[in-house]
Amino acid sequence: DAKTTQPNSMESNEEEPVHLPCNHSTISGTDYIHWYRQLPSQGPEYVIHGLTSNVNNRMASLAIAEDRKSSTLILHRATLRDAAVYYCIPYFGNEKLTFGTGTRLTIIP
Amino acid sequence: NAGVTQTPKFQVLKTGQSMTLQCAQDMNHNSMYWYRQDPGMGLRLIYYSASEGTTDKGEVPNGYNVSRLNKREFSLRLESAAPSQTSVYFCASSDLEWGLAGGRDEQYFGPGTRLTVT
């Protein structure tokens, strides 16, 4: 499995953009980069995924470096509801998502 | 749709007792999973079931057994609980169609069972 490195914690002001980085320098060519988040006292929820191109959905955007060794999850306008732990997970469909410790995002009102 | 449901929500056991955690999903998903999450840690996969009638070990299977009762239900059993099994247990399901879904594996998680073993 590819190793990932994420900051332990980040803070952001409400209504400002947030950029959550992830390094995955050992990623293989077949790994898709998935992002999940876990709100307090809840199970994780899927946010977004991508392979090489940047991706957008209603929750967030995913920017993937050209060499695929890093990616950034972008929340365009953070709300208090976005306070969560965010997990970056390289994954190639073997049924085994590997969650690290993620980044704890705090939103400041 | 209820999504993924888990029972019970909370449980306290004494060392050596046994119990079964229940999980059900109403999304007609083929794959189901059991994870545990210890304080301050990420989730670790205990067992998974890629389809009805099949189960496979994950990262931390020791001390657990599972049953895929039918397509909807996937149970986790602790035969002889130990304090090291104190954790929050999450069940999840997904409709993994790797080749068709463009690399997407969206797993849907239940609300969790908080288990304490004394």
GROMACS .gro file of C-alpha atoms in nm:
model
  227
    1ASP     CA    1   0.000   0.000   0.000
    2ALA     CA    2   0.118   0.352  -0.075
    3LYS     CA    3   0.225   0.552   0.230
    4THR     CA    4   0.060   0.888   0.285
    5THR     CA    5   0.167   1.194   0.481
    6GLN     CA    6  -0.088   1.450   0.595
    7PRO     CA    7  -0.063   1.732   0.850
    8ASN     CA    8  -0.203   1.625   1.185
    9SER     CA    9  -0.420   1.935   1.209
   10MET     CA   10  -0.518   2.253   1.028
   11GLU     CA   11  -0.731   2.554   1.106
   12SER     CA   12  -0.927   2.776   0.873
   13ASN     CA   13  -1.167   3.065   0.904
   14GLU     CA   14  -1.528   3.014   0.815
   15GLU     CA   15  -1.624   3.106   0.458
   16GLU     CA   16  -1.263   3.096   0.338
   17PRO     CA   17  -1.109   2.834   0.108
   18VAL     CA   18  -0.921   2.544   0.263
   19HIS     CA   19  -0.639   2.350   0.099
   20LEU     CA   20  -0.568   2.011   0.258
   21PRO     CA   21  -0.242   1.858   0.134
   22CYS     CA   22  -0.143   1.494   0.105
   23ASN     CA   23   0.189   1.341   0.000
   24HIS     CA   24   0.180   0.992  -0.149
   25SER     CA   25   0.520   0.960  -0.310
   26THR     CA   26   0.504   0.577  -0.334
   27ILE     CA   27   0.172   0.570  -0.517
   28SER     CA   28   0.145   0.315  -0.795
   29GLY     CA   29   0.018   0.390  -1.141
   30THR     CA   30  -0.311   0.208  -1.079
   31ASP     CA   31  -0.399   0.375  -0.749
   32TYR     CA   32  -0.686   0.618  -0.747
   33ILE     CA   33  -0.663   0.892  -0.485
   34HIS     CA   34  -0.969   0.883  -0.262
   35TRP     CA   35  -1.060   1.135   0.006
   36TYR     CA   36  -1.294   1.058   0.290
   37ARG     CA   37  -1.391   1.267   0.589
   38GLN     CA   38  -1.520   1.179   0.933
   39LEU     CA   39  -1.744   1.423   1.115
   40PRO     CA   40  -1.742   1.407   1.497
   41SER     CA   41  -1.904   1.091   1.633
   42GLN     CA   42  -1.993   0.962   1.286
   43GLY     CA   43  -1.862   0.710   1.040
   44PRO     CA   44  -1.649   0.830   0.749
   45GLU     CA   45  -1.809   0.958   0.430
   46TYR     CA   46  -1.673   0.966   0.077
   47VAL     CA   47  -1.571   1.308  -0.052
   48ILE     CA   48  -1.404   1.272  -0.391
   49HIS     CA   49  -1.158   1.064  -0.592
   50GLY     CA   50  -0.936   1.101  -0.896
   51LEU     CA   51  -0.655   0.942  -1.097
   52THR     CA   52  -0.461   1.206  -1.288
   53SER     CA   53  -0.685   1.496  -1.377
   54ASN     CA   54  -0.825   1.750  -1.138
   55VAL     CA   55  -1.178   1.666  -1.028
   56ASN     CA   56  -1.472   1.866  -0.899
   57ASN     CA   57  -1.796   1.768  -0.731
   58ARG     CA   58  -2.052   1.940  -0.514
   59MET     CA   59  -1.849   1.887  -0.199
   60ALA     CA   60  -1.495   1.972  -0.303
   61SER     CA   61  -1.224   1.983  -0.568
   62LEU     CA   62  -0.924   1.756  -0.596
   63ALA     CA   63  -0.601   1.884  -0.746
   64ILE     CA   64  -0.349   1.613  -0.837
   65ALA     CA   65   0.015   1.691  -0.905
   66GLU     CA   66   0.145   1.603  -1.248
   67ASP     CA   67   0.378   1.338  -1.104
   68ARG     CA   68   0.093   1.210  -0.883
   69LYS     CA   69   0.312   1.216  -0.573
   70SER     CA   70   0.088   1.463  -0.400
   71SER     CA   71  -0.267   1.592  -0.407
   72THR     CA   72  -0.470   1.869  -0.248
   73LEU     CA   73  -0.831   1.861  -0.140
   74ILE     CA   74  -0.989   2.203  -0.179
   75LEU     CA   75  -1.297   2.315   0.010
   76HIS     CA   76  -1.396   2.634  -0.166
   77ARG     CA   77  -1.585   2.800   0.116
   78ALA     CA   78  -1.550   2.628   0.451
   79THR     CA   79  -1.846   2.611   0.685
   80LEU     CA   80  -1.862   2.497   1.045
   81ARG     CA   81  -2.008   2.172   0.917
   82ASP     CA   82  -1.679   2.097   0.739
   83ALA     CA   83  -1.497   2.050   1.069
   84ALA     CA   84  -1.386   1.687   1.048
   85VAL     CA   85  -1.091   1.453   1.007
   86TYR     CA   86  -0.996   1.424   0.640
   87TYR     CA   87  -0.831   1.108   0.509
   88CYS     CA   88  -0.633   1.079   0.186
   89ILE     CA   89  -0.628   0.718   0.059
   90PRO     CA   90  -0.451   0.582  -0.250
   91TYR     CA   91  -0.655   0.280  -0.356
   92PHE     CA   92  -0.670   0.034  -0.645
   93GLY     CA   93  -0.989  -0.155  -0.579
   94ASN     CA   94  -0.870  -0.446  -0.369
   95GLU     CA   95  -1.153  -0.397  -0.119
   96LYS     CA   96  -0.911  -0.270   0.144
   97LEU     CA   97  -0.930   0.102   0.206
   98THR     CA   98  -0.645   0.194   0.441
   99PHE     CA   99  -0.723   0.486   0.668
  100GLY     CA  100  -0.428   0.665   0.826
  101THR     CA  101  -0.470   0.922   1.100
  102GLY     CA  102  -0.576   1.200   0.861
  103THR     CA  103  -0.588   1.577   0.912
  104ARG     CA  104  -0.814   1.722   1.177
  105LEU     CA  105  -0.966   2.039   1.030
  106THR     CA  106  -1.095   2.305   1.269
  107ILE     CA  107  -1.313   2.585   1.134
  108ILE     CA  108  -1.297   2.914   1.321
  109PRO     CA  109  -1.623   3.112   1.320
  110ASN     CA  110  -3.363   0.441   0.279
  111ALA     CA  111  -3.198   0.381   0.614
  112GLY     CA  112  -2.857   0.318   0.455
  113VAL     CA  113  -2.634   0.117   0.690
  114THR     CA  114  -2.772   0.039   1.034
  115GLN     CA  115  -2.584  -0.108   1.329
  116THR     CA  116  -2.699  -0.253   1.659
  117PRO     CA  117  -2.635  -0.199   1.939
  118LYS     CA  118  -2.510   0.161   1.963
  119PHE     CA  119  -2.334   0.103   2.294
  120GLN     CA  120  -2.226  -0.210   2.478
  121VAL     CA  121  -2.025  -0.289   2.788
  122LEU     CA  122  -1.886  -0.640   2.827
  123LYS     CA  123  -1.681  -0.816   3.089
  124THR     CA  124  -1.363  -0.992   2.983
  125GLY     CA  125  -1.447  -1.334   2.844
  126GLN     CA  126  -1.805  -1.257   2.748
  127SER     CA  127  -1.923  -1.298   2.393
  128MET     CA  128  -2.144  -1.084   2.175
  129THR     CA  129  -2.249  -1.027   1.816
  130LEU     CA  130  -2.260  -0.689   1.646
  131GLN     CA  131  -2.528  -0.666   1.380
  132CYS     CA  132  -2.511  -0.471   1.055
  133ALA     CA  133  -2.764  -0.435   0.777
  134GLN     CA  134  -2.777  -0.231   0.457
  135ASP     CA  135  -3.071  -0.158   0.231
  136MET     CA  136  -2.880  -0.036  -0.075
  137ASN     CA  137  -2.844  -0.377  -0.242
  138HIS     CA  138  -2.466  -0.354  -0.217
  139ASN     CA  139  -2.250  -0.657  -0.281
  140SER     CA  140  -1.958  -0.567  -0.054
  141MET     CA  141  -1.968  -0.520   0.322
  142TYR     CA  142  -1.695  -0.440   0.575
  143TRP     CA  143  -1.618  -0.428   0.945
  144TYR     CA  144  -1.369  -0.173   1.081
  145ARG     CA  145  -1.254  -0.078   1.426
  146GLN     CA  146  -1.136   0.266   1.535
  147ASP     CA  147  -0.932   0.310   1.849
  148PRO     CA  148  -0.905   0.656   2.013
  149GLY     CA  149  -0.699   0.898   1.805
  150MET     CA  150  -0.643   0.640   1.532
  151GLY     CA  151  -0.768   0.580   1.183
  152LEU     CA  152  -0.997   0.293   1.096
  153ARG     CA  153  -0.856  -0.057   1.057
  154LEU     CA  154  -1.025  -0.326   0.853
  155ILE     CA  155  -1.121  -0.639   1.049
  156TYR     CA  156  -1.305  -0.848   0.787
  157TYR     CA  157  -1.483  -0.789   0.461
  158SER     CA  158  -1.724  -0.971   0.237
  159ALA     CA  159  -1.706  -0.911  -0.136
  160SER     CA  160  -2.031  -1.094  -0.201
  161GLU     CA  161  -2.290  -1.309  -0.030
  162GLY     CA  162  -2.127  -1.629   0.088
  163THR     CA  163  -1.768  -1.501   0.093
  164THR     CA  164  -1.563  -1.344   0.368
  165ASP     CA  165  -1.196  -1.246   0.390
  166LYS     CA  166  -0.961  -1.126   0.659
  167GLY     CA  167  -0.853  -0.767   0.680
  168GLU     CA  168  -0.571  -0.608   0.875
  169VAL     CA  169  -0.676  -0.708   1.231
  170PRO     CA  170  -0.894  -1.024   1.222
  171ASN     CA  171  -0.767  -1.198   1.537
  172GLY     CA  172  -1.033  -1.242   1.805
  173TYR     CA  173  -1.325  -1.192   1.564
  174ASN     CA  174  -1.550  -1.400   1.344
  175VAL     CA  175  -1.796  -1.283   1.083
  176SER     CA  176  -2.103  -1.414   0.906
  177ARG     CA  177  -2.252  -1.286   0.582
  178LEU     CA  178  -2.602  -1.402   0.656
  179ASN     CA  179  -2.748  -1.279   0.326
  180LYS     CA  180  -2.690  -0.989   0.091
  181ARG     CA  181  -2.824  -0.738   0.345
  182GLU     CA  182  -2.665  -0.853   0.670
  183PHE     CA  183  -2.308  -0.892   0.792
  184SER     CA  184  -2.245  -0.972   1.158
  185LEU     CA  185  -1.929  -0.952   1.368
  186ARG     CA  186  -1.882  -1.184   1.664
  187LEU     CA  187  -1.647  -1.156   1.958
  188GLU     CA  188  -1.623  -1.504   2.111
  189SER     CA  189  -1.425  -1.407   2.422
  190ALA     CA  190  -1.397  -1.032   2.463
  191ALA     CA  191  -1.071  -0.877   2.581
  192PRO     CA  192  -0.997  -0.520   2.700
  193SER     CA  193  -0.786  -0.472   2.385
  194GLN     CA  194  -1.108  -0.497   2.186
  195THR     CA  195  -1.245  -0.181   2.344
  196SER     CA  196  -1.310   0.035   2.040
  197VAL     CA  197  -1.570   0.187   1.811
  198TYR     CA  198  -1.682  -0.058   1.545
  199PHE     CA  199  -1.806   0.060   1.208
  200CYS     CA  200  -1.982  -0.141   0.942
  201ALA     CA  201  -1.976  -0.024   0.581
  202SER     CA  202  -2.106  -0.133   0.244
  203SER     CA  203  -2.025  -0.051  -0.115
  204ASP     CA  204  -2.118  -0.147  -0.465
  205LEU     CA  205  -1.765  -0.189  -0.589
  206GLU     CA  206  -1.766  -0.220  -0.965
  207TRP     CA  207  -1.409  -0.120  -1.012
  208GLY     CA  208  -1.386  -0.140  -1.384
  209LEU     CA  209  -1.721   0.026  -1.443
  210ALA     CA  210  -1.707   0.300  -1.183
  211GLY     CA  211  -1.396   0.483  -1.299
  212GLY     CA  212  -1.196   0.384  -0.997
  213ARG     CA  213  -1.456   0.496  -0.750
  214ASP     CA  214  -1.516   0.304  -0.431
  215GLU     CA  215  -1.771   0.488  -0.225
  216GLN     CA  216  -1.820   0.306   0.100
  217TYR     CA  217  -2.123   0.395   0.309
  218PHE     CA  218  -2.069   0.373   0.682
  219GLY     CA  219  -2.303   0.303   0.968
  220PRO     CA  220  -2.316   0.515   1.285
  221GLY     CA  221  -2.088   0.282   1.481
  222THR     CA  222  -2.105   0.069   1.795
  223ARG     CA  223  -1.909   0.188   2.096
  224LEU     CA  224  -1.783  -0.121   2.280
  225THR     CA  225  -1.612  -0.121   2.618
  226VAL     CA  226  -1.460  -0.438   2.761
  227THR     CA  227  -1.377  -0.424   3.132
   0.00000   0.00000   0.00000
